[in-house]
Short mmCIF file of C-alpha atoms in Angstrom, two decimals:
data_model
loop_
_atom_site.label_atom_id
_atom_site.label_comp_id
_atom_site.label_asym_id
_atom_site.label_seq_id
_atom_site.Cartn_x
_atom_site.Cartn_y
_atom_site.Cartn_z
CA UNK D 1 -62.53 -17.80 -47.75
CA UNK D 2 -62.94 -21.21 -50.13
CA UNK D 3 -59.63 -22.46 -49.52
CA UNK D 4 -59.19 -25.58 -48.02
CA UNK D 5 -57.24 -25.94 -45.11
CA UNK D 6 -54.66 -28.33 -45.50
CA UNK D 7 -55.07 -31.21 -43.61
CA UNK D 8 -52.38 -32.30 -41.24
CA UNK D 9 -50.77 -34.87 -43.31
CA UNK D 10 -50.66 -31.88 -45.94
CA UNK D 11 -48.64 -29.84 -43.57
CA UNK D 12 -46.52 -31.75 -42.04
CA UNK D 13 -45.49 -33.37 -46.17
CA UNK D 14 -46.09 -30.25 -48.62
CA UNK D 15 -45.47 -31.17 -52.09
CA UNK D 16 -43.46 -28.10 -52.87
CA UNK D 17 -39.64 -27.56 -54.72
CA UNK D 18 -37.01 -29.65 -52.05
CA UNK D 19 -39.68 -31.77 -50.51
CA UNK D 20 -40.66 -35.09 -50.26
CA UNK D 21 -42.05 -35.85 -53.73
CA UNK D 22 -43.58 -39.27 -53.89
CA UNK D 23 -43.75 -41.42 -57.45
CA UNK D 24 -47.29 -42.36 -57.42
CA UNK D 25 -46.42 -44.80 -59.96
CA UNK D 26 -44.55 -47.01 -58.00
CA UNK D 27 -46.84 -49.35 -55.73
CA UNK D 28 -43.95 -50.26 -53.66
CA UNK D 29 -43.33 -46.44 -52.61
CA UNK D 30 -46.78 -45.97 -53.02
CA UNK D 31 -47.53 -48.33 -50.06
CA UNK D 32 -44.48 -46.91 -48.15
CA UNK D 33 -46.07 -43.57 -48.23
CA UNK D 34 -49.64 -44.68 -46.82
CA UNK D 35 -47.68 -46.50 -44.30
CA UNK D 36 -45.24 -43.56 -43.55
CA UNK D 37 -47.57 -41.12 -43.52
CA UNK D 38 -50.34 -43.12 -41.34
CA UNK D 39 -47.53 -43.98 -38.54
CA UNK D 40 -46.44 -40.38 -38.41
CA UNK D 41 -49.55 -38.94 -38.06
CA UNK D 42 -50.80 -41.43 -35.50
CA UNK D 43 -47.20 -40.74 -34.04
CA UNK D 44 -47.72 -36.96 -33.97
CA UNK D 45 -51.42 -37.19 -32.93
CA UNK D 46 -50.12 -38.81 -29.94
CA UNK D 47 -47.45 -36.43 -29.18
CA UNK D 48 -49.96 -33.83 -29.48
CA UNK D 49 -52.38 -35.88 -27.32
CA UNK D 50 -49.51 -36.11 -24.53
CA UNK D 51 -48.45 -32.03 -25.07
CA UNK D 52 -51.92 -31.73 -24.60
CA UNK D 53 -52.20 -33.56 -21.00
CA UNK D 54 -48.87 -32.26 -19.83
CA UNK D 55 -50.53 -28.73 -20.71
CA UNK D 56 -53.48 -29.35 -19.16
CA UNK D 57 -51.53 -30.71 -16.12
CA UNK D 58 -49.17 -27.65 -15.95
CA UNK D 59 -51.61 -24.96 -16.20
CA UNK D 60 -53.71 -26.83 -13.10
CA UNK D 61 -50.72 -27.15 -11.28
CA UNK D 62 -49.87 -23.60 -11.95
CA UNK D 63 -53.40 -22.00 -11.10
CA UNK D 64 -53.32 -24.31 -7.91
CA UNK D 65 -50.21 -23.04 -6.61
CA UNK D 66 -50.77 -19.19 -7.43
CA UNK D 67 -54.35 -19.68 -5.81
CA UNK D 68 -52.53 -21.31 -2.78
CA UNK D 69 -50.00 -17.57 -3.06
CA UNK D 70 -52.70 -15.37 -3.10
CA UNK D 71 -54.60 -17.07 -0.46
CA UNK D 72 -51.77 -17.64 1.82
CA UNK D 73 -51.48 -15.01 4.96
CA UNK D 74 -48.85 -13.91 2.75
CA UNK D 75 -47.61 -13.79 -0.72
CA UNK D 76 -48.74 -11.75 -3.77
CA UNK D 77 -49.09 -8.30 -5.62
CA UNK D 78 -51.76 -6.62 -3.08
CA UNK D 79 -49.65 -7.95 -0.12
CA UNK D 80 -46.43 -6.24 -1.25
CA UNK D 81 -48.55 -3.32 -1.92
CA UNK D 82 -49.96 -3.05 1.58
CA UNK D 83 -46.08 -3.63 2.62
CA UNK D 84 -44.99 -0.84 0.70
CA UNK D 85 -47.48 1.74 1.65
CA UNK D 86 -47.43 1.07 5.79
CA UNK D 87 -43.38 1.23 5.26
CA UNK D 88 -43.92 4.85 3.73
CA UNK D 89 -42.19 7.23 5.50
CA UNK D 90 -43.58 10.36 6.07
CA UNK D 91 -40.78 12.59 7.96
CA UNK D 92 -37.84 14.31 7.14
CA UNK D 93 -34.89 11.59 8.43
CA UNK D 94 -37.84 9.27 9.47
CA UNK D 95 -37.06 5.40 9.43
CA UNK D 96 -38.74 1.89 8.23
CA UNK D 97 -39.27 -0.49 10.68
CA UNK D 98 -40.14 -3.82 10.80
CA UNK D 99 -41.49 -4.56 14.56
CA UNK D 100 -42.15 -8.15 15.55
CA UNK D 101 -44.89 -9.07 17.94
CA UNK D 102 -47.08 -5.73 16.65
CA UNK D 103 -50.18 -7.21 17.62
CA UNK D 104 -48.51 -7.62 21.28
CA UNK D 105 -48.76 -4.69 24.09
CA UNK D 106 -45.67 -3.42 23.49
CA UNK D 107 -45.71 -4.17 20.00
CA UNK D 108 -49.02 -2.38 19.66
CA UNK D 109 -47.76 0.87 21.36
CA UNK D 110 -44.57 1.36 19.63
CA UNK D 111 -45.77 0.77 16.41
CA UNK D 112 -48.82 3.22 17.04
CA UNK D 113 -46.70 5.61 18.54
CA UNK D 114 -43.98 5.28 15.38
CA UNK D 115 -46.27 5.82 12.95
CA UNK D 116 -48.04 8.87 14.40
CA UNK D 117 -44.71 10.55 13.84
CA UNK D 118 -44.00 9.73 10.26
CA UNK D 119 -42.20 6.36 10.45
CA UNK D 120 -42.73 3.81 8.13
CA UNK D 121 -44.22 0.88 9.91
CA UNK D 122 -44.82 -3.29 8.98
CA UNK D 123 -45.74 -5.52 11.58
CA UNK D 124 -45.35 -9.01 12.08
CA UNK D 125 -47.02 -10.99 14.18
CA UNK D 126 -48.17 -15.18 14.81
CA UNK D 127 -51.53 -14.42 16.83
CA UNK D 128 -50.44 -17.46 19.06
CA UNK D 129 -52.95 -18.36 21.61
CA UNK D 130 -50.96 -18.18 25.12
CA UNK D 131 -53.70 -15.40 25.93
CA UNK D 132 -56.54 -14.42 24.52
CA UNK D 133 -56.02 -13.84 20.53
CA UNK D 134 -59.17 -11.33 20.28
CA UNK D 135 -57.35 -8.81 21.69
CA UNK D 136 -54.50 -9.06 19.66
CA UNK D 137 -57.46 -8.87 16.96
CA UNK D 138 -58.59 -5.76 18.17
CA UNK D 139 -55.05 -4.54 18.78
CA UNK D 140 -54.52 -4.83 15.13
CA UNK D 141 -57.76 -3.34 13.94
CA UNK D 142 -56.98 -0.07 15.98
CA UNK D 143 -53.49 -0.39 14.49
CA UNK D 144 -54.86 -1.02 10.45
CA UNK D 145 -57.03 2.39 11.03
CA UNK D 146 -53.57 4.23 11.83
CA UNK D 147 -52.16 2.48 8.66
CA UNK D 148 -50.02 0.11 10.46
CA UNK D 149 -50.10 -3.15 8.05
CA UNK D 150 -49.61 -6.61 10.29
CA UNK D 151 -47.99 -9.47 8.48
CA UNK D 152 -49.59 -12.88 9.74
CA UNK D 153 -46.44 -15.40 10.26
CA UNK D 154 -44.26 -16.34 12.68
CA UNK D 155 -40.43 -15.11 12.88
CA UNK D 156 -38.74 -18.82 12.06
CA UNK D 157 -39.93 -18.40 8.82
CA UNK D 158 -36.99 -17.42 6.79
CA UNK D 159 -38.99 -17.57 3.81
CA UNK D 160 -41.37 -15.18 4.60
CA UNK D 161 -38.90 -12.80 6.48
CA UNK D 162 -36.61 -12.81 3.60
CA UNK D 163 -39.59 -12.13 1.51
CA UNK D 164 -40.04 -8.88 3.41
CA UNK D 165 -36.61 -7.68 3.14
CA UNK D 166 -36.88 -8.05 -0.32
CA UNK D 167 -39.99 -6.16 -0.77
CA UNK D 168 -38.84 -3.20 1.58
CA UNK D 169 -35.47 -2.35 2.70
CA UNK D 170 -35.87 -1.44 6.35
CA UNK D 171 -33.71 0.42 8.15
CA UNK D 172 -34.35 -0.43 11.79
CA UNK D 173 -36.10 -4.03 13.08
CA UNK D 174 -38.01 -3.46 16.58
CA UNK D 175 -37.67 -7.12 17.83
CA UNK D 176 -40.64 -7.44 20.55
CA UNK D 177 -42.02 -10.78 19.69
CA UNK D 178 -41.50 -13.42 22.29
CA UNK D 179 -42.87 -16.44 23.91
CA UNK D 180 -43.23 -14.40 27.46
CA UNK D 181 -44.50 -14.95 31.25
CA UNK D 182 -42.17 -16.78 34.19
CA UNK D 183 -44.85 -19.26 35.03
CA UNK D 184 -45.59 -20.81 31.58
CA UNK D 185 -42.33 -22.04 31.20
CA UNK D 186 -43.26 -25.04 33.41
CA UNK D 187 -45.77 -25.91 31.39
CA UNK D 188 -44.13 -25.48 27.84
CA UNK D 189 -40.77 -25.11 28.07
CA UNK D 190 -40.29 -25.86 24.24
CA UNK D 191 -42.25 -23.10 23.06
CA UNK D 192 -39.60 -20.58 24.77
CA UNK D 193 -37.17 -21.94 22.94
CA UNK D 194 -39.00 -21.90 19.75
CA UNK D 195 -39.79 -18.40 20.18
CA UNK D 196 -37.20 -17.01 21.99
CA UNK D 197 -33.70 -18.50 20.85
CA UNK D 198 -34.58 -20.13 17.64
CA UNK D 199 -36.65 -17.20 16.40
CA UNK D 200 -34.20 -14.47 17.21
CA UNK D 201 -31.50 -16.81 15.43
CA UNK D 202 -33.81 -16.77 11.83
CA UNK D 203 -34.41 -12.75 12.75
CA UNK D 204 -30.83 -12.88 12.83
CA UNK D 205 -29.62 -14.41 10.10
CA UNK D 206 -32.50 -12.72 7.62
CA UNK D 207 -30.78 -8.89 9.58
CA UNK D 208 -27.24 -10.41 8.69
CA UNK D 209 -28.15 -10.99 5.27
CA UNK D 210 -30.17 -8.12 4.34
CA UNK D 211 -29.39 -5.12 2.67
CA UNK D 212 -28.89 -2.72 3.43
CA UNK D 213 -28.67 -4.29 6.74
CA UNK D 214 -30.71 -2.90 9.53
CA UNK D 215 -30.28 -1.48 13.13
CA UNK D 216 -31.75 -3.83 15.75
CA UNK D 217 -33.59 -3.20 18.59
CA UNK D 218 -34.92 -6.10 20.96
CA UNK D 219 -36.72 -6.74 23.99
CA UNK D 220 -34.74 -8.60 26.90
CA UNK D 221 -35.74 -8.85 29.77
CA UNK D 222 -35.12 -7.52 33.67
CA UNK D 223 -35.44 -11.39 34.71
CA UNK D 224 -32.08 -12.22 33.54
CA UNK D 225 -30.68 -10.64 37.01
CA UNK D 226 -32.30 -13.86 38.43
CA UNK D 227 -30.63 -14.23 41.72
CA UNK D 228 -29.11 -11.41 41.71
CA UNK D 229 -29.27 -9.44 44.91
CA UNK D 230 -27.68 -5.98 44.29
CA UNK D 231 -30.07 -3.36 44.51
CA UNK D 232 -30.89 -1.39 42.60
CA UNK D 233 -29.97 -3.97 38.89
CA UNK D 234 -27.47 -2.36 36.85
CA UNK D 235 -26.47 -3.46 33.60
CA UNK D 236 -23.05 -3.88 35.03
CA UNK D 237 -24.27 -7.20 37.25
CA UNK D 238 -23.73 -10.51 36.68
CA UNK D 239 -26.49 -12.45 35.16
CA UNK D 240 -25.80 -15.93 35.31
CA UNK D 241 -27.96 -17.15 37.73
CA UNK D 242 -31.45 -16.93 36.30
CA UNK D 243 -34.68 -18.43 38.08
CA UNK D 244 -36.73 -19.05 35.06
CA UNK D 245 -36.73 -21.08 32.06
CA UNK D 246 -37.75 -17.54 30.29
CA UNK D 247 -34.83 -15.70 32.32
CA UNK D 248 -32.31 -18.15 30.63
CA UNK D 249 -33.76 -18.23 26.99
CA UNK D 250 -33.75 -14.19 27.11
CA UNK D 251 -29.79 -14.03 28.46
CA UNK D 252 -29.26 -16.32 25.81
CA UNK D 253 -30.74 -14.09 23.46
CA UNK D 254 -28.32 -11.29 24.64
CA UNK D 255 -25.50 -13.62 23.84
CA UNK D 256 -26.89 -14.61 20.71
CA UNK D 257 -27.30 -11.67 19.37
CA UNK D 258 -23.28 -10.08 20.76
CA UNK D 259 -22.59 -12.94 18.41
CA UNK D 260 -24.03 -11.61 15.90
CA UNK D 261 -23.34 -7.98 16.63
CA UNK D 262 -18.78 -9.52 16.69
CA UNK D 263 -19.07 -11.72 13.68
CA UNK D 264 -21.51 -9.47 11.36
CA UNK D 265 -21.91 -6.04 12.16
CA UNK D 266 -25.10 -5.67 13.16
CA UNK D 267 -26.03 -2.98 15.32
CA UNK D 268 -27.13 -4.26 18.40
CA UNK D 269 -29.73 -2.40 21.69
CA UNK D 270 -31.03 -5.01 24.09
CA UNK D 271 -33.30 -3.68 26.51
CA UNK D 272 -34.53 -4.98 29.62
CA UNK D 273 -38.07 -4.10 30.83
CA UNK D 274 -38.87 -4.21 33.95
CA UNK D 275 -42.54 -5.21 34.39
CA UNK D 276 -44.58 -3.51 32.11
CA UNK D 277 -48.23 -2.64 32.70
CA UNK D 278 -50.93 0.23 31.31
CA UNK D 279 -53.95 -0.22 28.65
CA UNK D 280 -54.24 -3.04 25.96
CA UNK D 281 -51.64 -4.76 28.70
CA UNK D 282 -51.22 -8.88 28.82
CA UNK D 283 -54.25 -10.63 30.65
CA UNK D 284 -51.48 -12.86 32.24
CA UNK D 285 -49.80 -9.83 33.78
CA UNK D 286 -51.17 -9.70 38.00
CA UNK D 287 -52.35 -6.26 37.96
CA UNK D 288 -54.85 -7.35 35.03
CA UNK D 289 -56.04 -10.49 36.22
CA UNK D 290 -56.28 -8.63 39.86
CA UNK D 291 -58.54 -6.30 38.27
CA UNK D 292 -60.69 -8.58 36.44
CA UNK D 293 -61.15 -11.13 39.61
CA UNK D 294 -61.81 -8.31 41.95
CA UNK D 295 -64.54 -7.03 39.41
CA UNK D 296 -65.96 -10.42 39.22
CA UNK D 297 -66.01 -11.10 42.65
CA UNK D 298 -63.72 -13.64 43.04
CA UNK D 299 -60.40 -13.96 45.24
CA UNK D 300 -56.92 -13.06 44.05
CA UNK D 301 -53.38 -14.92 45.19
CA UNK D 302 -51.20 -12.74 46.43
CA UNK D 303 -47.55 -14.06 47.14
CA UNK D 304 -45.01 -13.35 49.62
CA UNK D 305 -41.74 -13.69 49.80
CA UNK D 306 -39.46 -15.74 52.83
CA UNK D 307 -39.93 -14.47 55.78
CA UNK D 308 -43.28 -12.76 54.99
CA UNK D 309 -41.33 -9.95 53.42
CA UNK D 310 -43.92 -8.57 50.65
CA UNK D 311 -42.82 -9.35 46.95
CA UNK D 312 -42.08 -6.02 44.97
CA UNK D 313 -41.65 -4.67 41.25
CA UNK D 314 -40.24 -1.84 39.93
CA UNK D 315 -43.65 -1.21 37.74
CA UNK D 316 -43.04 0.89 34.39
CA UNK D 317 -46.30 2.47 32.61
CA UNK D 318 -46.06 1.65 28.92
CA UNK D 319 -46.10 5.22 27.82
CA UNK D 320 -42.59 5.30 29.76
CA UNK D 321 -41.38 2.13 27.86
CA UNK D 322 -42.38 3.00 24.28
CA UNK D 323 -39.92 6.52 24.96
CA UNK D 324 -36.98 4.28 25.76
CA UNK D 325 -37.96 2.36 22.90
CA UNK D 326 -38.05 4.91 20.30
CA UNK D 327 -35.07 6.46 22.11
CA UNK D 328 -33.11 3.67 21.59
CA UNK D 329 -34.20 3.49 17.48
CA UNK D 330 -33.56 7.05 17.00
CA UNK D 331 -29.66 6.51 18.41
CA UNK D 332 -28.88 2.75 17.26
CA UNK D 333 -26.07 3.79 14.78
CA UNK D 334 -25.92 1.51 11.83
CA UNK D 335 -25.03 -1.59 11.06
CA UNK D 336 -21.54 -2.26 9.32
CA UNK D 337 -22.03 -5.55 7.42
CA UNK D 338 -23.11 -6.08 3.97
CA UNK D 339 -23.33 -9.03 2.01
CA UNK D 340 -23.68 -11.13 5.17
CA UNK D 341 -19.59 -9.51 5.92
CA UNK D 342 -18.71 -7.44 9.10
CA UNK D 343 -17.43 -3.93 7.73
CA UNK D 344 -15.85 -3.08 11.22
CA UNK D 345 -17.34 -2.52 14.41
CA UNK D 346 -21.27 -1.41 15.16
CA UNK D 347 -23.21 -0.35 18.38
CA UNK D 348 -23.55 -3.26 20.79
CA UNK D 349 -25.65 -1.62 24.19
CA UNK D 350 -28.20 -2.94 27.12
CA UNK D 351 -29.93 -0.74 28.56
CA UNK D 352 -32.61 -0.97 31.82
CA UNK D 353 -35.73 0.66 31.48
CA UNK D 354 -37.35 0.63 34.35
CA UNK D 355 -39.48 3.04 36.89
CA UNK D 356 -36.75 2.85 39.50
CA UNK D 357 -39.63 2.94 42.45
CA UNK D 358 -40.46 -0.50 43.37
CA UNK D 359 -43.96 -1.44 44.91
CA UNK D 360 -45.04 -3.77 46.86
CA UNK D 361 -47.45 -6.15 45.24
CA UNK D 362 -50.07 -5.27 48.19
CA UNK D 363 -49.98 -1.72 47.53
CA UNK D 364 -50.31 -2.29 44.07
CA UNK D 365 -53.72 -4.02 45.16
CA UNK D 366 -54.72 -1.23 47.07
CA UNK D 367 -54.71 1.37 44.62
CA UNK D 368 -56.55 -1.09 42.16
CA UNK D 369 -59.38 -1.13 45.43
CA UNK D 370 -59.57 2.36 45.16
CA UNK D 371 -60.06 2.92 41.31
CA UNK D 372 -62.46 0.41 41.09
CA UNK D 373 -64.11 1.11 44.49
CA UNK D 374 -64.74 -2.69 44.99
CA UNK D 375 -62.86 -4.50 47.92
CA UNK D 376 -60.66 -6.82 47.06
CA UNK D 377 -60.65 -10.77 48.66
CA UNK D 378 -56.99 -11.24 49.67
CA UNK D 379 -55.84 -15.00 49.69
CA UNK D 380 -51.99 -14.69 50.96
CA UNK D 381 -49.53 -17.30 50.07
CA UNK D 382 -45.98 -18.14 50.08
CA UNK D 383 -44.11 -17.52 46.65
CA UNK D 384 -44.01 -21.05 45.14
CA UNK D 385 -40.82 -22.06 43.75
CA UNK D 386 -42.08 -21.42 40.24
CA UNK D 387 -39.00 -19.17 38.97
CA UNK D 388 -40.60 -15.66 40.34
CA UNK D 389 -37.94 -13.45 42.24
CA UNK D 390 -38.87 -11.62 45.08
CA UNK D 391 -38.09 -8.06 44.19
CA UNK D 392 -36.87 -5.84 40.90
CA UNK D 393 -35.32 -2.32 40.81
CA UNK D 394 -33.86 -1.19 38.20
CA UNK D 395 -30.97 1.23 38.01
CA UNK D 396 -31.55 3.49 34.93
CA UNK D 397 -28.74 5.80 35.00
CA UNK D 398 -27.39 4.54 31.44
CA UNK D 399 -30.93 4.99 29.55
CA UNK D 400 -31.13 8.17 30.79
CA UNK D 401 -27.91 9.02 30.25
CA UNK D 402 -27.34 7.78 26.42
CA UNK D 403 -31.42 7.67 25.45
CA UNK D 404 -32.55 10.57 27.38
CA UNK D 405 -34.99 7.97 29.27
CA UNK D 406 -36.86 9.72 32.27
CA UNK D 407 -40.21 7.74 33.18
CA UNK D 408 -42.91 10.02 34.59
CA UNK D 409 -45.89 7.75 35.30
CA UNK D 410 -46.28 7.03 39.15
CA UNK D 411 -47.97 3.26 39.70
CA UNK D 412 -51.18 5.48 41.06
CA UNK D 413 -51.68 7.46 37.67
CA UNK D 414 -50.87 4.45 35.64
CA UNK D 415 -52.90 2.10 36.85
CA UNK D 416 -56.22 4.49 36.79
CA UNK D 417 -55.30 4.54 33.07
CA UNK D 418 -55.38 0.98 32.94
CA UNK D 419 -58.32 0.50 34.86
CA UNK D 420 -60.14 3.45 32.48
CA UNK D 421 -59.56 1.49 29.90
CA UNK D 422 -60.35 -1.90 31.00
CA UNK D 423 -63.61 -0.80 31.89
CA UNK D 424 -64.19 0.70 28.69
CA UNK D 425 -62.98 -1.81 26.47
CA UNK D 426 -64.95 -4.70 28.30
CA UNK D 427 -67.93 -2.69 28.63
CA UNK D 428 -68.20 -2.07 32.30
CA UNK D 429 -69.08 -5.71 32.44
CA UNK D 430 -66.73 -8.14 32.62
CA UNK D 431 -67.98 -11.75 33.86
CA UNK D 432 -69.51 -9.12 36.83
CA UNK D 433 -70.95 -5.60 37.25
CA UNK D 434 -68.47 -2.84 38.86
CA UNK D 435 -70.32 -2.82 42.59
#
């Protein structure tokens, strides 16, 4: 306890056996030592100083960057947990999927309805603001009470999707995000192609690289039969005339991703919906924004076609199109690459899903009438040349055939679904009472 501590000087020149030993008798040496000894130590003291700084500097730099990892939308220990634990599967032969857009309408469903039988779910989603973002807000709160995790982030991030592949291996990928509507395009054209073409090619390339790599399901479209005038659409038609901006980045993603499917073995299912529609549905959709104008009072634009011929859809409930989606999953066959190398061939299919009953857009406002028992104001217009087509049927004979796809929601039954829930989940009162 009452030894000195040697001073640094002491340290750094111990007078111990094979040591400096210094003749104190010699001034000349003597003076050489002070000298020595007072340069190192201011030498040292300054190299200590720097260490010191470059320390101090380091550790800031360090806390500053893991605080900007932990506080990022994504990055760190409790986010691979919450990963990990929605990815769980809980089924005998269940699978892991990864489905983009989850906060979407589609997204929502089939990740709701995966889970509920014992799949291991992640979603990703951006929360982009081309409609309303609160309800992709409360979208994802009814999906975190299932256990359905959402990843904030967009899909050309090939950090953060490589990030996920590392933390879980999925098996399948449910591809559903996408810059959507017909109309929009005009207005934007450059987010389509940021979403849809140079988004599916990072989703691509992270699949390609993965592994194990996964199976691949995606959302096409039923707008890449464009001009097409064979009725009912089958798979078989050409689809090389599309009307829309939209229509052309979505047949682009169906040759982007045979590319894909030829060079690296993934395992391909492109599926084209044909106007989807039910609860938690797009605000942009017509039937929705028919429902809330005629609630509020005010007029809706409804288009017709040349010659006044009314414009139809083939409508398909949502219920309908999560089936064919999980139908598809459950019979994808596996990819063949690994290591970013095609094994030999995989599964390359499109398939229609669609109700295979088109109806006329006035009839679809009719039935609306009647569920919410409030006339609508009618203002009828000619179809603008704004990339709409004037009809879709699709033919579904493959799907049901290879997916064991049979829709059984009439437009009638779906839409009082829709309008049940619209009036429940805006309160009855929506800019305007019910009348």
């Amino acid at each position: 306890m009452g030894n000195k501590m040697p001073s640094l000087e002491e340290e750094l020149f111990p007078s111990t056996p094979g040591k400096f030993k210094i003749e104190r008798t010699h001034y000349m040496n003597r003076q050489f030592y002070r000298c020595f000894a007072s340069s190192s130590t201011m030498f040292l003291w300054t190299l200590f100083l720097i260490a010191l700084t470059a320390s101090y500097i380091s550790f800031h730099s360090f806390v500053g960057s893991g605080s900007r990892y932990l506080t990022a939308s994504w990055g760190g220990i409790q986010w691979e947990k919450q990963i990990r634990v929605s990815a769980e599967i809980h089924r005998d032969g269940g699978m892991s999927v990864l489905v983009t857009g989850a906060a979407g309408f589609v997204g929502s469903h089939v990740s709701l309805a995966l889970k509920r039988r014992g799949d291991g779910v992640v979603g990703l989603d951006n929360f982009n603001d081309y409609y309303d973002p609160s309800l992709k807000k409360a979208r994802k709160a009814l999906l975190k009470t299932n256990g359905v995790f959402i990843v904030e982030g967009d899909i050309n991030d090939a950090k953060l999707l490589a990030n996920l592949f590392d933390v879980v291996p999925f098996t399948h990928v449910m591809h559903l995000a996408a810059q959507a509507g017909v109309r929009y395009a005009m207005e934007n054209p450059n987010s389509y192609v940021h979403s849809n073409i140079a988004g599916l090619v990072t989703l691509m390339e992270a699949c390609k690289s993965a592994n194990p790599q996964p199976s691949i399901v995606w959302a096409s479209s039923s707008s890449v039969y464009g001009l097409n005038e064979n009725v009912p659409f089958s798979e078989l038609d050409r689809t090389d005339q599309p009307a829309s901006l939209y229509a052309a980045t979505k047949k682009a993603g169906e040759e982007i991703t045979h590319t894909y499917n030829h060079i690296y073995g993934l395992s391909i299912t492109g599926l084209r919906f044909f106007t989807v529609y039910g609860p938690w549905g797009r605000p942009d959709m017509a039937y929705f924004s028919f429902t809330r104008n005629i609630l509020q009072g005010k007029p809706i634009t409804v288009y017709r076609g040349k010659n006044r011929v009314d414009l139809a859809r083939d409508f398909t409930y949502i219920d309908d199109i999560v089936k064919g989606c999980i139908g598809s999953l459950d019979t994808s066959g596996n990819s063949t690459g690994s290591g970013g190398k095609k094994r030999g061939p995989a599964p390359f299919r499109i398939f229609n899903l669609g109700n295979t009953s088109p109806v006329t857009v006035p009839t679809l406002v009719s039935i609306l009438e009647r569920h919410l028992k409030v006339k609508a104001k009618r203002n009828i217009l000619d179809m603008p040349g704004n990339g709409d087509v004037p009809f879709t049927h699709a033919n579904i004979s493959s799907a049901r055939m290879e997916l064991g796809y049979k829709p059984t929601t009439d437009l009638q039954t779906g839409l009082k679904k829709f309008v049940k829930w619209y009036l429940s989940y805006y309160g009855y009162n929506h800019g305007g009472a019910i009348n």
